Short mmCIF file of C-alpha atoms in Angstrom, two decimals:
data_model
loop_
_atom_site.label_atom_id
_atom_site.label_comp_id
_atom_site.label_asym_id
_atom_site.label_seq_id
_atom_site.Cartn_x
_atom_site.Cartn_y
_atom_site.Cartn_z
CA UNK A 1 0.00 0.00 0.00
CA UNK A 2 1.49 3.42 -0.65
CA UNK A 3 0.60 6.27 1.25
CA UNK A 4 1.35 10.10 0.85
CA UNK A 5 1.79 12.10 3.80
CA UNK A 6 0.94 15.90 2.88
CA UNK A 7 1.38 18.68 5.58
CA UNK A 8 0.35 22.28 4.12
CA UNK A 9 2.06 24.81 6.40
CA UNK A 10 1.63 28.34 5.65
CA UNK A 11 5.30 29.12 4.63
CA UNK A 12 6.39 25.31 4.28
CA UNK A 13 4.64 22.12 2.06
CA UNK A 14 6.33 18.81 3.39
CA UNK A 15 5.71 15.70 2.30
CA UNK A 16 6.32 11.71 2.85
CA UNK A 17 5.48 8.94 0.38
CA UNK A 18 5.91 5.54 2.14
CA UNK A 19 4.89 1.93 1.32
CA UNK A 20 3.13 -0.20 4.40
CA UNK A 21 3.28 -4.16 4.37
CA UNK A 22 0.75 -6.63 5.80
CA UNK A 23 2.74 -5.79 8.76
CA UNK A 24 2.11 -1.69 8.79
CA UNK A 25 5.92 -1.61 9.07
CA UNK A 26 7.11 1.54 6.73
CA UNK A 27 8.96 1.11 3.86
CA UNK A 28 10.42 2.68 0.20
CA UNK A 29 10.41 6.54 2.53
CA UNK A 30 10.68 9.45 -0.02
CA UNK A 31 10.40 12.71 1.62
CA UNK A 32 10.14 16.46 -0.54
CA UNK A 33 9.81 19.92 1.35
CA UNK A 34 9.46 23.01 -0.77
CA UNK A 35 9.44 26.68 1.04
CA UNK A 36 5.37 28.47 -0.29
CA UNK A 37 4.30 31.15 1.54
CA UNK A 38 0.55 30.94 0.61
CA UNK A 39 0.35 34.75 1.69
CA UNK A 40 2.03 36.03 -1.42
CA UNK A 41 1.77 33.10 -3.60
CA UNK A 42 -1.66 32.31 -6.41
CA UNK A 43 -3.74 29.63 -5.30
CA UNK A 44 -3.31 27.92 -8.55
CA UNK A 45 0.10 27.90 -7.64
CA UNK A 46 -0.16 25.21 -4.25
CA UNK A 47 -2.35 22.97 -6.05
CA UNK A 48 0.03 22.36 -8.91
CA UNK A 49 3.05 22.19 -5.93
CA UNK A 50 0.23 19.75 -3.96
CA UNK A 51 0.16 17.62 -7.86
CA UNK A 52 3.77 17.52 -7.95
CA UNK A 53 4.83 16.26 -4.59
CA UNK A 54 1.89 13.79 -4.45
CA UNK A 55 3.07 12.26 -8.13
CA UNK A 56 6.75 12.36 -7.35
CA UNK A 57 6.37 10.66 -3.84
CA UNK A 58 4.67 7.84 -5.50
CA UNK A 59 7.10 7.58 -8.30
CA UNK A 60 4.72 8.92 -10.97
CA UNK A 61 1.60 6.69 -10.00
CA UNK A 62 -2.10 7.18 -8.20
CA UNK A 63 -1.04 6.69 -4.37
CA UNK A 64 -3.44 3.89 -2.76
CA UNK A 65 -4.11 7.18 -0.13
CA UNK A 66 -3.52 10.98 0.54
CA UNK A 67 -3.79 11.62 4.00
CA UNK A 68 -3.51 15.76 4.35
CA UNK A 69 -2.72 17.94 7.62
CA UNK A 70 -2.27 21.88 7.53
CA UNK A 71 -1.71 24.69 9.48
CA UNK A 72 -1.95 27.16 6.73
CA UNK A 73 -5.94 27.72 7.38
CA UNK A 74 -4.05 30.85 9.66
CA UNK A 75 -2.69 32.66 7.50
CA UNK A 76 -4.72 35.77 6.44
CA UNK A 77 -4.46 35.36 3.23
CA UNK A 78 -8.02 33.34 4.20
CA UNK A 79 -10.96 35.51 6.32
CA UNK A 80 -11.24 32.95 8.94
CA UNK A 81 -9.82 29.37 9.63
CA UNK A 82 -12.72 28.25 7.94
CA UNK A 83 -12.56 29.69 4.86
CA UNK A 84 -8.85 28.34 4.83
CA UNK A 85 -9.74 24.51 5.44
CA UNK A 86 -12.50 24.53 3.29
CA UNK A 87 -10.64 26.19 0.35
CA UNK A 88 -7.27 24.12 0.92
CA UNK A 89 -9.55 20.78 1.44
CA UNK A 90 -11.52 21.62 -1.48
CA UNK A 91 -8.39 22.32 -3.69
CA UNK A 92 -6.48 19.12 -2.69
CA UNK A 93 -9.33 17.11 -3.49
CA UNK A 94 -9.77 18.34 -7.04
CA UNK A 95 -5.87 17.97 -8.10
CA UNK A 96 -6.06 14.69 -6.45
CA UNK A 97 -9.61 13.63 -7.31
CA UNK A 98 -7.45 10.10 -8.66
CA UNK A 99 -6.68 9.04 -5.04
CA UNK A 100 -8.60 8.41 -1.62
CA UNK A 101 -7.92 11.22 0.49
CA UNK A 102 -8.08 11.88 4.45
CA UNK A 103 -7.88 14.38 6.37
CA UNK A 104 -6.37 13.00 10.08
CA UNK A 105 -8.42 15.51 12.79
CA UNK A 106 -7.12 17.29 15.98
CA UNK A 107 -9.21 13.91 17.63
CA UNK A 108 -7.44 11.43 15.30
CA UNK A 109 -10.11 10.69 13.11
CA UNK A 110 -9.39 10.51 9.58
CA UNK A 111 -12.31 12.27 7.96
CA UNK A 112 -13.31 12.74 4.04
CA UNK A 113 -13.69 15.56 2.27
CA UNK A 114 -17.68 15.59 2.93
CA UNK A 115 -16.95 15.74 6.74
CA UNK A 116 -14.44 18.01 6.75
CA UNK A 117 -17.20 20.50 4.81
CA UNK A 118 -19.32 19.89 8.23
CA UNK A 119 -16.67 20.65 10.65
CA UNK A 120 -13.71 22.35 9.32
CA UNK A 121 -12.27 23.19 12.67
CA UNK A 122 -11.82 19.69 13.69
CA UNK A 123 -8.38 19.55 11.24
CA UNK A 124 -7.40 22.75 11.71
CA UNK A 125 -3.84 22.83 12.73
CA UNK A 126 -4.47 19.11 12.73
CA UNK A 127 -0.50 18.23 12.51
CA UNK A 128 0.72 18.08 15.99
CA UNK A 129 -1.97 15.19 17.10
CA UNK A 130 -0.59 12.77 14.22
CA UNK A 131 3.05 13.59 15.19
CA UNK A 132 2.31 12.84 18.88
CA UNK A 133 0.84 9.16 18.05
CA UNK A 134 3.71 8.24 15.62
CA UNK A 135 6.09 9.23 18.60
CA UNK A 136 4.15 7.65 21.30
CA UNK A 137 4.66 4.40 19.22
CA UNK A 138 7.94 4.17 20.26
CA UNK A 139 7.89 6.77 23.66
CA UNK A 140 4.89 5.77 25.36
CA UNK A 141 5.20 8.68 28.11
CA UNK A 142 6.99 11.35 27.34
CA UNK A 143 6.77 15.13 26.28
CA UNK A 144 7.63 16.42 22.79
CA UNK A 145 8.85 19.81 22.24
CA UNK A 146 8.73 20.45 18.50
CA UNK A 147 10.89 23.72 17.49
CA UNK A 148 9.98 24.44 13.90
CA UNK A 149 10.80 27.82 12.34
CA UNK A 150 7.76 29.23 13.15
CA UNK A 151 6.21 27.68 16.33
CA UNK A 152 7.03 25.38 19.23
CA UNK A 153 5.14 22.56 20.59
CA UNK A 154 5.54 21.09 24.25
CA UNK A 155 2.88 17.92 23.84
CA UNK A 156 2.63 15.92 26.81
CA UNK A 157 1.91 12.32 25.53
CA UNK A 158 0.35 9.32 27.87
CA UNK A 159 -0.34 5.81 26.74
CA UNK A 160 0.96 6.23 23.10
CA UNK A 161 -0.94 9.51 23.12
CA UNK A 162 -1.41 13.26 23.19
CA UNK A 163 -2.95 14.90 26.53
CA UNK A 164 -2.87 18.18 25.71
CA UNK A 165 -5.13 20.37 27.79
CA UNK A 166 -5.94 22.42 24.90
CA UNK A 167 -7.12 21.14 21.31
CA UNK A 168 -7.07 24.51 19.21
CA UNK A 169 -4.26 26.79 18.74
CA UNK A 170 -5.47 28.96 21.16
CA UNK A 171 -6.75 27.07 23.96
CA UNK A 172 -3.18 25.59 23.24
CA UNK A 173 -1.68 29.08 23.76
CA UNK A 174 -3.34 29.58 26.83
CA UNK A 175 -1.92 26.36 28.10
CA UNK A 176 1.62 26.55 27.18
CA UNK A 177 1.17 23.44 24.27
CA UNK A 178 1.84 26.57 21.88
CA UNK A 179 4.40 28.87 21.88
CA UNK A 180 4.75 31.23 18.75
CA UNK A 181 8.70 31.72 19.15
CA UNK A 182 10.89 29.30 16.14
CA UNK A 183 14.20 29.07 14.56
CA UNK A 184 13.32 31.42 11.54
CA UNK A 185 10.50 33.50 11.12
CA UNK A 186 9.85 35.05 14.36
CA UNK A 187 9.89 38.55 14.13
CA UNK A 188 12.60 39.95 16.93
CA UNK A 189 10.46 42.89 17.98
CA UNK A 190 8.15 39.93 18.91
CA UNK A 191 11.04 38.30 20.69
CA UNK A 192 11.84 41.36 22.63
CA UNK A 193 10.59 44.21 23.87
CA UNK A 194 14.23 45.51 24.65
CA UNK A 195 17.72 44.90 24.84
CA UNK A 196 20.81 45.99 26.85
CA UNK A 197 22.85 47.95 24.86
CA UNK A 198 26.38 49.23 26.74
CA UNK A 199 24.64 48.79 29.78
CA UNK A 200 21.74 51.08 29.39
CA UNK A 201 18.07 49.66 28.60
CA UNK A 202 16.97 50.18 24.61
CA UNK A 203 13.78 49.53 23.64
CA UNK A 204 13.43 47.66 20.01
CA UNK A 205 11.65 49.22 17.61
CA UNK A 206 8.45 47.34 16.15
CA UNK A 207 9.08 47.64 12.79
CA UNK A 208 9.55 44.00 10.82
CA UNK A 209 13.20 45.04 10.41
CA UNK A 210 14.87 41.04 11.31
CA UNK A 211 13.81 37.50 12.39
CA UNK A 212 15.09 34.95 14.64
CA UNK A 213 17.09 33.45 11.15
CA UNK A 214 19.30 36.67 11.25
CA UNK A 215 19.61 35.95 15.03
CA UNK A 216 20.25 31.81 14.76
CA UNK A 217 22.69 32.14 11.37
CA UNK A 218 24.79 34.92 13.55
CA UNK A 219 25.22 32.57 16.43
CA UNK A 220 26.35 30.46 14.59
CA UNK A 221 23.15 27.59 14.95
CA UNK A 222 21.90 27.41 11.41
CA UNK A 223 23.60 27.93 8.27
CA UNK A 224 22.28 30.11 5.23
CA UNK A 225 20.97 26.85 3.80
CA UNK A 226 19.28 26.22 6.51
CA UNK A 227 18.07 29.99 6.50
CA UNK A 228 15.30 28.40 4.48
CA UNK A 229 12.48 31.17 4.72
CA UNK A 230 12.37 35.02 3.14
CA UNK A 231 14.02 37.78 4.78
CA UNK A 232 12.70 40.63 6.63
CA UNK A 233 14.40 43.06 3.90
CA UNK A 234 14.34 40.92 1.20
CA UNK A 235 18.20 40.58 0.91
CA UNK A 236 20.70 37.26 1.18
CA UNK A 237 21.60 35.29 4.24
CA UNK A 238 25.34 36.51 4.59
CA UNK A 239 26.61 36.99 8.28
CA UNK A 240 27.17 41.00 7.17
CA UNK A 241 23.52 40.70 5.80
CA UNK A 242 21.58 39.07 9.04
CA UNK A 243 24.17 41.39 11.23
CA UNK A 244 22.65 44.23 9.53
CA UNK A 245 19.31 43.97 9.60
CA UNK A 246 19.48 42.69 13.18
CA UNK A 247 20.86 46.38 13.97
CA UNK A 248 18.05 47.55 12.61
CA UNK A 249 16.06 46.69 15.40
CA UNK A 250 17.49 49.50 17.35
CA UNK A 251 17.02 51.72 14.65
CA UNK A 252 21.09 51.27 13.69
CA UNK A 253 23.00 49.78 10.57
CA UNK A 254 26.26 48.19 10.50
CA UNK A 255 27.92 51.30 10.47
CA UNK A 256 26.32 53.11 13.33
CA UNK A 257 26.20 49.47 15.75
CA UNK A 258 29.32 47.97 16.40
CA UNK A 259 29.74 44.03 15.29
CA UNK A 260 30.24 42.75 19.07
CA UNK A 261 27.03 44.96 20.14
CA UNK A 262 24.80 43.20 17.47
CA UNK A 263 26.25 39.46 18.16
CA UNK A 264 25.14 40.32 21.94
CA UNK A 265 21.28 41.79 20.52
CA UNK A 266 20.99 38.25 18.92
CA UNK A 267 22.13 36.82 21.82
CA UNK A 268 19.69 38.02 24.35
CA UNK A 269 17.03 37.26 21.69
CA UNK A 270 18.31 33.46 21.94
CA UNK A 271 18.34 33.52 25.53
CA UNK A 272 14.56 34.80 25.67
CA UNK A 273 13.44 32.58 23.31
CA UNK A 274 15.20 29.78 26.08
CA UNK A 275 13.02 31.41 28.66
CA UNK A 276 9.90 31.39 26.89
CA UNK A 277 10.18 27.87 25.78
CA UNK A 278 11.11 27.04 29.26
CA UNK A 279 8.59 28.74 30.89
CA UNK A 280 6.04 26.73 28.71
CA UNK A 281 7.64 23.28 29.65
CA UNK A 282 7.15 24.42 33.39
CA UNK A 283 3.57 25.58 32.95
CA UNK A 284 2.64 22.32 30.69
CA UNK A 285 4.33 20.51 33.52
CA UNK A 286 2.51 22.37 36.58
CA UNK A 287 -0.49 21.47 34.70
CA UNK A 288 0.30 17.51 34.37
CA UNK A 289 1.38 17.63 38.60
CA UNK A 290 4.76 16.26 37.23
CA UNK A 291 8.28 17.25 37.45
CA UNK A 292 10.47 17.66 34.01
CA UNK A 293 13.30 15.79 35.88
CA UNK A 294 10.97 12.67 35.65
CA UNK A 295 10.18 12.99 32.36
CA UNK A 296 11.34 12.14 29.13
CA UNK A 297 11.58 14.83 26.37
CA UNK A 298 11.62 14.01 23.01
CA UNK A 299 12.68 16.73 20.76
CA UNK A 300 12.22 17.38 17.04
CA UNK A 301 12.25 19.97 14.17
CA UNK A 302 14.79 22.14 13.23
CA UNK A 303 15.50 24.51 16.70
CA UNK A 304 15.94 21.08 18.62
CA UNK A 305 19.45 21.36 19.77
CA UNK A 306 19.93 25.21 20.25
CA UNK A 307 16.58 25.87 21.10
CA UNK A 308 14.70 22.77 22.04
CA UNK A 309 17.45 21.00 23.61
CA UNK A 310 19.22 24.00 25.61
CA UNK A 311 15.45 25.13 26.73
CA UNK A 312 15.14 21.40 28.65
CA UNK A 313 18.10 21.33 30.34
CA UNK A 314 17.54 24.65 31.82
CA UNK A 315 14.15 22.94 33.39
CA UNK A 316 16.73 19.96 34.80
CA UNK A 317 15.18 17.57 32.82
CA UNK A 318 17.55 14.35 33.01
CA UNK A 319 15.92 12.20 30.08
CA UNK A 320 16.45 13.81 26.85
CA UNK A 321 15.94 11.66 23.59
CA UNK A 322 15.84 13.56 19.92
CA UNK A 323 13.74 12.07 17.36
CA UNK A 324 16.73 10.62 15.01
CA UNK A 325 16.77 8.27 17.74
CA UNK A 326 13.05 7.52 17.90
CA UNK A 327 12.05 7.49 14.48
CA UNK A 328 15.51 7.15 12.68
CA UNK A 329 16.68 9.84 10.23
CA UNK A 330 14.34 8.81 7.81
CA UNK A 331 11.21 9.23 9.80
CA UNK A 332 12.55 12.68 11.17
CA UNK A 333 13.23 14.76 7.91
CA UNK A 334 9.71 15.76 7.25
CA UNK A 335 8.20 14.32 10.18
CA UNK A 336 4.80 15.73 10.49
CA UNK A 337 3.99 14.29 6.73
CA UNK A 338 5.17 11.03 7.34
CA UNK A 339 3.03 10.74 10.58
CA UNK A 340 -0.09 11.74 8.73
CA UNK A 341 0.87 9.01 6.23
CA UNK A 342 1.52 6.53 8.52
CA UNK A 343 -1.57 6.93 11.02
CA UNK A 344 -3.27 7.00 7.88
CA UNK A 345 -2.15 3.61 6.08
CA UNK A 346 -2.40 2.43 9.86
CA UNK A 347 -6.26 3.15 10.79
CA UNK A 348 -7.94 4.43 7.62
CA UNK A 349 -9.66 0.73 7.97
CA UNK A 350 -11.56 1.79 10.98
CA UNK A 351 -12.66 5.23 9.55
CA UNK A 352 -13.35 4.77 5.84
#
């Protein structure tokens, strides 16, 4: 059986073809991720991009099933989260109006196209649920803390599954499961509200003048591959170029702001981003009546070490496990699609 594993992010399409045995053990992985900002890009545009990857991650044939998540339904390119899962659902099931298609729900359901017109909310910002059962496969009870570029999880799992106190992205806010602070596109007036600048308190200015790439390439945690999203000022991912636009945010430039003074600006926008993730894994925790040194953190996506990993041990966490090690590299690289394809080739007998 081969599945495809879509997840439609606003500023990120990932995807996962795999092939399932009598067993349900994965097999023949393919994995594509292409950077689409659905904000400034045609419509027309993500359902050829939704063709593509489908075709190419089953080698040119009809998958046996589709199984789509997304988080793009925020972006306000849409009028409501509505509007956006009905028009993205819609759209994927034309272009792939060959193959079955599911949509896996924030309750781990996998609904059809005719459902999801009935409730669209129940698979909006569906991914995190279908991440949290493929992990809790191999981590029974644990806590993930997913660092993407834009967001961060902290999903406490129990039993092979998520507990999360909230279901929707804000309920999830309000509980700490959601913290808008990641590895590329946060905006660092958003990070901060100030910095110390030769000793003396400067408040940022709130203009979209650099993002927590600049501040992550400077320090030296991601490289200008990596740097995978658009700029704040629409220029290249040098060192000179994120050092300039982060002086920016004190209404500077590189010639006004001294190199050493704009390293330490990106670093006290790391260290709050520590605290904030922190403080999320302490409130998530508080909530569960656990401690974080008896539990097991599993971390993924692409802050995990400088952000995920350094944000843990500041909570003295003891048990730290990455998700290389519990899915393997290949399960890892995009791994939000392949959960939604494997849950998918797993259950879609008891829901279809």
């Amino acid at each position: 059986m081969r599945v495809v594993g879509l997840d439609v992010g606003g500023a990120n399409l990932k995807g996962c073809g795999l092939s399932l045995d009598e067993s349900a053990t994965p097999h023949d992985i393919s994995y594509s991720s292409a950077h689409f900002p659905v904000w400034l890009r045609d419509r027309t545009e993500l359902w050829s991009l939704l063709s593509r990857t489908t075709s190419n991650l089953s080698s040119g044939e009809t998958p046996d099933l589709v199984s789509l998540v997304m988080t793009a339904e925020l972006s306000d390119t849409f009028a409501t989260k509505r509007e956006g899962v009905t028009t993205i659902a819609c759209g994927a099931s034309t272009v792939l109006s060959d193959a079955r298609i599911v949509f896996p729900s924030v309750d781990l359901k996998l609904l059809q196209l005719s459902q999801v017109l009935a409730s669209p909310l129940s698979v909006a910002a569906a991914n995190w649920p279908v991440l949290a059962w493929t992990i809790g496969l191999e981590v029974p009870e644990c806590i993930l803390v997913d660092v993407g570029s834009t967001t961060t999880d902290v999903i406490p799992i129990r039993n092979g599954l998520p507990t999360t106190a909230g279901k929707d992205d804000t309920s999830r806010l309000i509980h700490g499961e959601l913290v808008y602070t990641g590895a590329l596109r946060t905006d660092v007036s958003a990070i901060l509200r100030a910095v110390t600048v030769d000793g003396r308190l400067c408040r940022l200015s709130s203009e979209y003048f650099a993002t927590s790439g600049d501040v992550h390439l400077v320090l030296g945690h991601v490289t200008e591959d990596m740097y995978a999203t658009e700029t704040a000022d629409g220029r290249g991912k040098t060192q000179k170029e994120c050092l300039a636009r982060l002086a920016r945010v004190i209404c500077g430039d590189i010639e006004t702001v001294q190199e050493d003074l704009i390293v330490d600006i990106a670093q006290q926008a790391w260290e709050q981003q520590l605290d904030d993730i922190r403080n999320a894994i302490d409130q998530v925790c508080t909530t569960m009546s656990v401690k974080p040194e008896d539990e097991t953190f599993v971390l993924a996506g692409l802050g995990a070490q400088f952000l995920g990993k350094e944000a843990v041990n500041r909570t003295g966490a003891r048990a730290i496990r990455t998700l290389d090690e519990v899915l393997g590299v290949e399960g890892s690289i995009a791994a939000t699609a392949y959960s939604a394809a494997l849950y998918a080739g797993v259950n879609w007998r008891d829901f279809l």
